[in-house]
mmCIF file of C-alpha atoms in Angstrom:
data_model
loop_
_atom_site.group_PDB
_atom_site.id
_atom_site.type_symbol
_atom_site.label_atom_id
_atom_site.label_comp_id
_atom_site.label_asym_id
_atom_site.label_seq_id
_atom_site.Cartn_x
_atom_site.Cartn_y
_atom_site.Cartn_z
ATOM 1 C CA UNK V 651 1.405 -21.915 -5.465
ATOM 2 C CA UNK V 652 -0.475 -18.649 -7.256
ATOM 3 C CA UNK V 653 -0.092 -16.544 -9.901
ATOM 4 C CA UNK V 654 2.010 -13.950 -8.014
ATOM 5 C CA UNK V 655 4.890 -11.565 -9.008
ATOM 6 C CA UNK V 656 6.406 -11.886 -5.689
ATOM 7 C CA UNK V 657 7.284 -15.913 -6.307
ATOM 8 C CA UNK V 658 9.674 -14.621 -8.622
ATOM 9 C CA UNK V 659 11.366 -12.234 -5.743
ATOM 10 C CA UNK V 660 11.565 -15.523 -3.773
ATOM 11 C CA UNK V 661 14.200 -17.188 -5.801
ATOM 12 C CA UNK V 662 16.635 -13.904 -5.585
ATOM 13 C CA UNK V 663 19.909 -13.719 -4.114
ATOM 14 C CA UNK V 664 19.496 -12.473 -0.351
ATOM 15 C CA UNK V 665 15.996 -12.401 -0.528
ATOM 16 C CA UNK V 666 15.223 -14.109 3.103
ATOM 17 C CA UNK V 667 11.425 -15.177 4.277
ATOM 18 C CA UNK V 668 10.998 -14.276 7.141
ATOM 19 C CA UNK V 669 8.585 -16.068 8.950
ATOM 20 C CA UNK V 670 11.559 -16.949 10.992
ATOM 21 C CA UNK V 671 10.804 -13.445 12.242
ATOM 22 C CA UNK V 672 7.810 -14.285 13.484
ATOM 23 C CA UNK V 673 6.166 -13.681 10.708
ATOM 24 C CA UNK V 674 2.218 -14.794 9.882
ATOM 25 C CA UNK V 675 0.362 -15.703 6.810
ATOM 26 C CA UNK V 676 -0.473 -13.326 4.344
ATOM 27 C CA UNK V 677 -2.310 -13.339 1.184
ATOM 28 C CA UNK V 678 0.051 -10.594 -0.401
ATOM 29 C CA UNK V 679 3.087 -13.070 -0.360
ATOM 30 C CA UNK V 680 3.285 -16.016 -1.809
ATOM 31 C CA UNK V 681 5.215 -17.758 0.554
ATOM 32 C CA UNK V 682 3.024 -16.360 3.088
ATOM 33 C CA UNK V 683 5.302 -14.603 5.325
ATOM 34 C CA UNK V 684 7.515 -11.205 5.125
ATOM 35 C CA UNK V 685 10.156 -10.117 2.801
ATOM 36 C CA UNK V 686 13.410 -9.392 4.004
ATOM 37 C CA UNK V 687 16.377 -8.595 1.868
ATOM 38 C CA UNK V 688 20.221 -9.179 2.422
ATOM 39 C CA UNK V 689 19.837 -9.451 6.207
ATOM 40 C CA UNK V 690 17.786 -6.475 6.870
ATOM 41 C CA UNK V 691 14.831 -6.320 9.131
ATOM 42 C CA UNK V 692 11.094 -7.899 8.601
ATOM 43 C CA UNK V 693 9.672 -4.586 7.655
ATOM 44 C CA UNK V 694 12.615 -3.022 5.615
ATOM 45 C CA UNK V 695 11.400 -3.197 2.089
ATOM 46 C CA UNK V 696 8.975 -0.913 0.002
ATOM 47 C CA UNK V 697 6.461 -1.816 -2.451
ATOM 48 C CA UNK V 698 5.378 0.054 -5.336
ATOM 49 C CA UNK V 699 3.047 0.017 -8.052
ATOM 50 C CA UNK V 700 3.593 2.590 -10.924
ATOM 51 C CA UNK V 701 5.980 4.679 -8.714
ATOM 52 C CA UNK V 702 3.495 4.999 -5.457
ATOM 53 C CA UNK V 703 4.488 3.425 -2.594
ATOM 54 C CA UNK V 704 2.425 0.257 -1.304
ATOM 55 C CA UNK V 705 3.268 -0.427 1.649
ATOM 56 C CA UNK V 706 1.843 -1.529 5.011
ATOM 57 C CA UNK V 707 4.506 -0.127 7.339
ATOM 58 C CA UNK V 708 3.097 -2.064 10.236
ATOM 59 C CA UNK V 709 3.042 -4.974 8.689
ATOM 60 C CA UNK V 710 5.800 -4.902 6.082
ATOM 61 C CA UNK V 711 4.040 -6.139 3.355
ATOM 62 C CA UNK V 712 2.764 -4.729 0.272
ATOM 63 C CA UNK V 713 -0.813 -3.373 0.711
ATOM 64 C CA UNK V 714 -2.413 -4.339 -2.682
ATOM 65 C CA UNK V 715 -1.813 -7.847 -4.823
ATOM 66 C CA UNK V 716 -0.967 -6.764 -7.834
ATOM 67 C CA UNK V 717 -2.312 -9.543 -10.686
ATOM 68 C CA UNK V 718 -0.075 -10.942 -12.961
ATOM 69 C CA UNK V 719 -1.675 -9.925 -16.456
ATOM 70 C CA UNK V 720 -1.748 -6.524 -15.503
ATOM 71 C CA UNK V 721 2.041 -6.400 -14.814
ATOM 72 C CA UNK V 722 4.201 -4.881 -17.904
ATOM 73 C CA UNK V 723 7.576 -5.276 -16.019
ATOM 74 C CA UNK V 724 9.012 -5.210 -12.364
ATOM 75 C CA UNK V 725 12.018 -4.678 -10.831
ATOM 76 C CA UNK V 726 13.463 -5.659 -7.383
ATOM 77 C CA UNK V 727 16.782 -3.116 -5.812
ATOM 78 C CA UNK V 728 18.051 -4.210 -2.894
ATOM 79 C CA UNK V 729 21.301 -2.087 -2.724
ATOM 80 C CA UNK V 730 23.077 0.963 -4.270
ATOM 81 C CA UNK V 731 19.478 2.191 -5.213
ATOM 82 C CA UNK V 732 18.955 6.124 -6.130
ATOM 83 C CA UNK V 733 17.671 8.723 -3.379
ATOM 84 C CA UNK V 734 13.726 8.357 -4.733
ATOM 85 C CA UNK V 735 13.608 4.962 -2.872
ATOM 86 C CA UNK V 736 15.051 6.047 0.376
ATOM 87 C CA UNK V 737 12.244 5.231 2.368
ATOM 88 C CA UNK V 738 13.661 1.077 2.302
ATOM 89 C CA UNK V 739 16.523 -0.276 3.871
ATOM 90 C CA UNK V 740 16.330 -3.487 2.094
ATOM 91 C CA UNK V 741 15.071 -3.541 -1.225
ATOM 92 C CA UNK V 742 12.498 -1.953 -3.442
ATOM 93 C CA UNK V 743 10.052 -3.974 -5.643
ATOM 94 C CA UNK V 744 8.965 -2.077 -8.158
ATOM 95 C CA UNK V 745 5.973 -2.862 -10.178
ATOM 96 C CA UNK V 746 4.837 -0.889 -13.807
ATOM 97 C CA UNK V 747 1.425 -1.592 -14.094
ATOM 98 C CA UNK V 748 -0.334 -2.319 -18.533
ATOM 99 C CA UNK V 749 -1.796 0.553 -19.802
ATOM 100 C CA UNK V 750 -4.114 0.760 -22.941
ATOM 101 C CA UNK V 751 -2.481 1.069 -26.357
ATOM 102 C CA UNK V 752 -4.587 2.225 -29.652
ATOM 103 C CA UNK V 753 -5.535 -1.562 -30.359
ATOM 104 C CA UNK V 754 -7.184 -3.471 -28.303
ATOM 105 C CA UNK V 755 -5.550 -6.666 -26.373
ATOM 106 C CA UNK V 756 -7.015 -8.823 -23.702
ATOM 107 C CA UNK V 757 -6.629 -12.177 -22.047
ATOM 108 C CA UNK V 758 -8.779 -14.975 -20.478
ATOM 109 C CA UNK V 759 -7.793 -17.657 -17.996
ATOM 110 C CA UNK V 760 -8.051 -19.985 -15.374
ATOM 111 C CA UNK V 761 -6.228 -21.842 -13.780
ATOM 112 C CA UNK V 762 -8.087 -25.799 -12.374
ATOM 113 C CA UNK V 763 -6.451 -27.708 -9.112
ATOM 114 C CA UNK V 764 -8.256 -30.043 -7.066
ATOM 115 C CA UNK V 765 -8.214 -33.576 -5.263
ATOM 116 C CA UNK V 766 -7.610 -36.064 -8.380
ATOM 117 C CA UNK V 767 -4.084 -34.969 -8.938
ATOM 118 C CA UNK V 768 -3.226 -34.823 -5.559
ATOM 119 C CA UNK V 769 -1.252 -37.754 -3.428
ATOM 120 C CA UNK V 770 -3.033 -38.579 -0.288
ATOM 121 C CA UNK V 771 -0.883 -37.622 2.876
ATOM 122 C CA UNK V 772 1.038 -39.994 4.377
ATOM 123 C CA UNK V 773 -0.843 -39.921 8.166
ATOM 124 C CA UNK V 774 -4.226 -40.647 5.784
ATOM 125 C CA UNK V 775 -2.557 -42.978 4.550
ATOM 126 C CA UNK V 776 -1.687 -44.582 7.557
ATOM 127 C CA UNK V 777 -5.144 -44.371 9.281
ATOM 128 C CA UNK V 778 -6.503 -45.597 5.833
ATOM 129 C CA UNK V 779 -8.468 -42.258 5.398
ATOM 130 C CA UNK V 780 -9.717 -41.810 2.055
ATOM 131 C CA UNK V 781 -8.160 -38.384 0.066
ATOM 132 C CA UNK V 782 -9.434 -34.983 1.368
ATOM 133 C CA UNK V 783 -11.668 -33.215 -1.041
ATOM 134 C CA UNK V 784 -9.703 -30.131 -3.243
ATOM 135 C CA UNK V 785 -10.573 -27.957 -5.433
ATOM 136 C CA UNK V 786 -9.476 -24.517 -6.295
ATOM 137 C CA UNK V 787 -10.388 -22.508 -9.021
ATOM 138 C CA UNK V 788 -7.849 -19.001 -10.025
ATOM 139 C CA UNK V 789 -9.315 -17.021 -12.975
ATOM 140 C CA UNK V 790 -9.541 -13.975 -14.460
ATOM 141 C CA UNK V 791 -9.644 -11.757 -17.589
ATOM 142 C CA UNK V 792 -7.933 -8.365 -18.583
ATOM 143 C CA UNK V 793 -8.559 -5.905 -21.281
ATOM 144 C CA UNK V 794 -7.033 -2.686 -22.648
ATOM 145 C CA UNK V 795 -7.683 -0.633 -25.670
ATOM 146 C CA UNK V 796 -8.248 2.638 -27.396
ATOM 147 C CA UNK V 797 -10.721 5.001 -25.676
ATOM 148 C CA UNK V 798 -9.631 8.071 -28.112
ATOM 149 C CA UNK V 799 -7.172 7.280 -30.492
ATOM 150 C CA UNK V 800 -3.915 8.188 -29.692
ATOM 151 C CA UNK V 801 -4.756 10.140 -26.675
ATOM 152 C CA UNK V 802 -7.118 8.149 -23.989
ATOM 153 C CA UNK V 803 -6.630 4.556 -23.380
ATOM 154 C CA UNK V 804 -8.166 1.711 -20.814
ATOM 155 C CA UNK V 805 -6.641 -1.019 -19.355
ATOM 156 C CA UNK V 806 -8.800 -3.349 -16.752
ATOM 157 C CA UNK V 807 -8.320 -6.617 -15.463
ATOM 158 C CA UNK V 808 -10.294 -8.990 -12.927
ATOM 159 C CA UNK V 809 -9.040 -11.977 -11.102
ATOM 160 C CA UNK V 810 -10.353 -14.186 -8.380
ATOM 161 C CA UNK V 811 -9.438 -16.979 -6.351
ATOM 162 C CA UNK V 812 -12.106 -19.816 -5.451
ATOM 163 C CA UNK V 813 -11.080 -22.355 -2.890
ATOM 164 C CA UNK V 814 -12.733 -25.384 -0.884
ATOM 165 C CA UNK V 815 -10.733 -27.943 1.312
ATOM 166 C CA UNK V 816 -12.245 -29.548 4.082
ATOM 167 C CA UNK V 817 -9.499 -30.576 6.363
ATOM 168 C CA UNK V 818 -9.089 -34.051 8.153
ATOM 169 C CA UNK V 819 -8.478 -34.252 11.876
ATOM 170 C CA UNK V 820 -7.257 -37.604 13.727
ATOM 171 C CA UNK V 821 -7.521 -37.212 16.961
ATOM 172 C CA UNK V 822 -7.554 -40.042 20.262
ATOM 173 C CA UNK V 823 -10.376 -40.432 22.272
ATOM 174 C CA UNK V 824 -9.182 -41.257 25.898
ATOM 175 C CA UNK V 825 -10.743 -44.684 26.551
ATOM 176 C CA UNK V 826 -12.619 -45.679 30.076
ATOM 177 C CA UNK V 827 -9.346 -47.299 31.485
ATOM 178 C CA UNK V 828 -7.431 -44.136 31.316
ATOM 179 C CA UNK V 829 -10.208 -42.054 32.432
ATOM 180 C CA UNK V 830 -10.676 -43.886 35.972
ATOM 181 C CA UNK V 831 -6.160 -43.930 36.219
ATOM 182 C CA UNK V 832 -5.367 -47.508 34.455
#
């Protein structure tokens, strides 16, 4: 889980992830794969941020993350949409990006995960492995205000992602028997 527009799109009617297409992981998405709307092809939907496209056309995914302070609204069409979106065949997601007002208005945050919350996994659990080490750290800040009153504004915004999990493997050494055939 992330802080990620597109986990919204995810619980839409005919939205389809399509990883089942073949599909591999991708920071952009949350759920890691393509988006895919009412049956339509892997690569069928267009992005945009502030009315410019943002697509990857070879990929079919959006090109830029857009972070989730800086959004003032979104919108997702996936059918009976107006000639200006033509370029999709399965839906649009739409994006309207903050801008600056005369006063100013910011935010701070961030966002704490790691190991101590977590349930061990059940083959650890099994080999009586202790808990992997987990820890991931989302923050960020945003700001917008007056640059001129009334007539020049500002709106900027900063957010990264910090992440560190070792992973565990189990794996079976062949023992001397099997080596020589027993």
């Amino acid at each position: 889980p992330s802080r990620n527009i597109l986990s919204l799109v995810e619980q839409m009617a005919g939205f389809q992830s399509s990883s089942a297409f073949g599909g591999v992981n991708n920071p952009t998405l949350s759920s890691g794969s393509y988006v895919s709307f009412n049956g339509t092809g892997s690569r069928s939907a267009s992005f945009q941020i502030d009315g410019v496209n943002n697509d990857d056309s070879s990929e079919g995914t959006s090109r830029q993350n857009v972070n989730v302070s800086s959004i003032k609204e979104f919108q997702v069409l996936t059918n009976a949409y107006s000639a200006e979106f033509g370029r999709a065949g399965g839906g649009v997601i739409n994006v309207a990006s903050k801008t600056g007002t005369n006063s100013f208005h910011g935010v701070a945050y961030e966002f704490l995960r790691n190991d101590k919350l977590n349930a061990n996994s059940w083959s650890n659990n099994r080999t009586r492995v202790a808990r992997a080490l987990f820890q991931r750290n989302e923050y960020g800040a945003a700001l917008g205000g007056p640059i001129r009153r009334d007539r020049t504004f500002f709106y900027a915004n900063y957010e990264a992602i910090r992440q560190g999990s070792p992973r565990n493997f189990l794996a079976t050494v062949p023992q001397s028997a099997w080596k020589s055939g027993n």
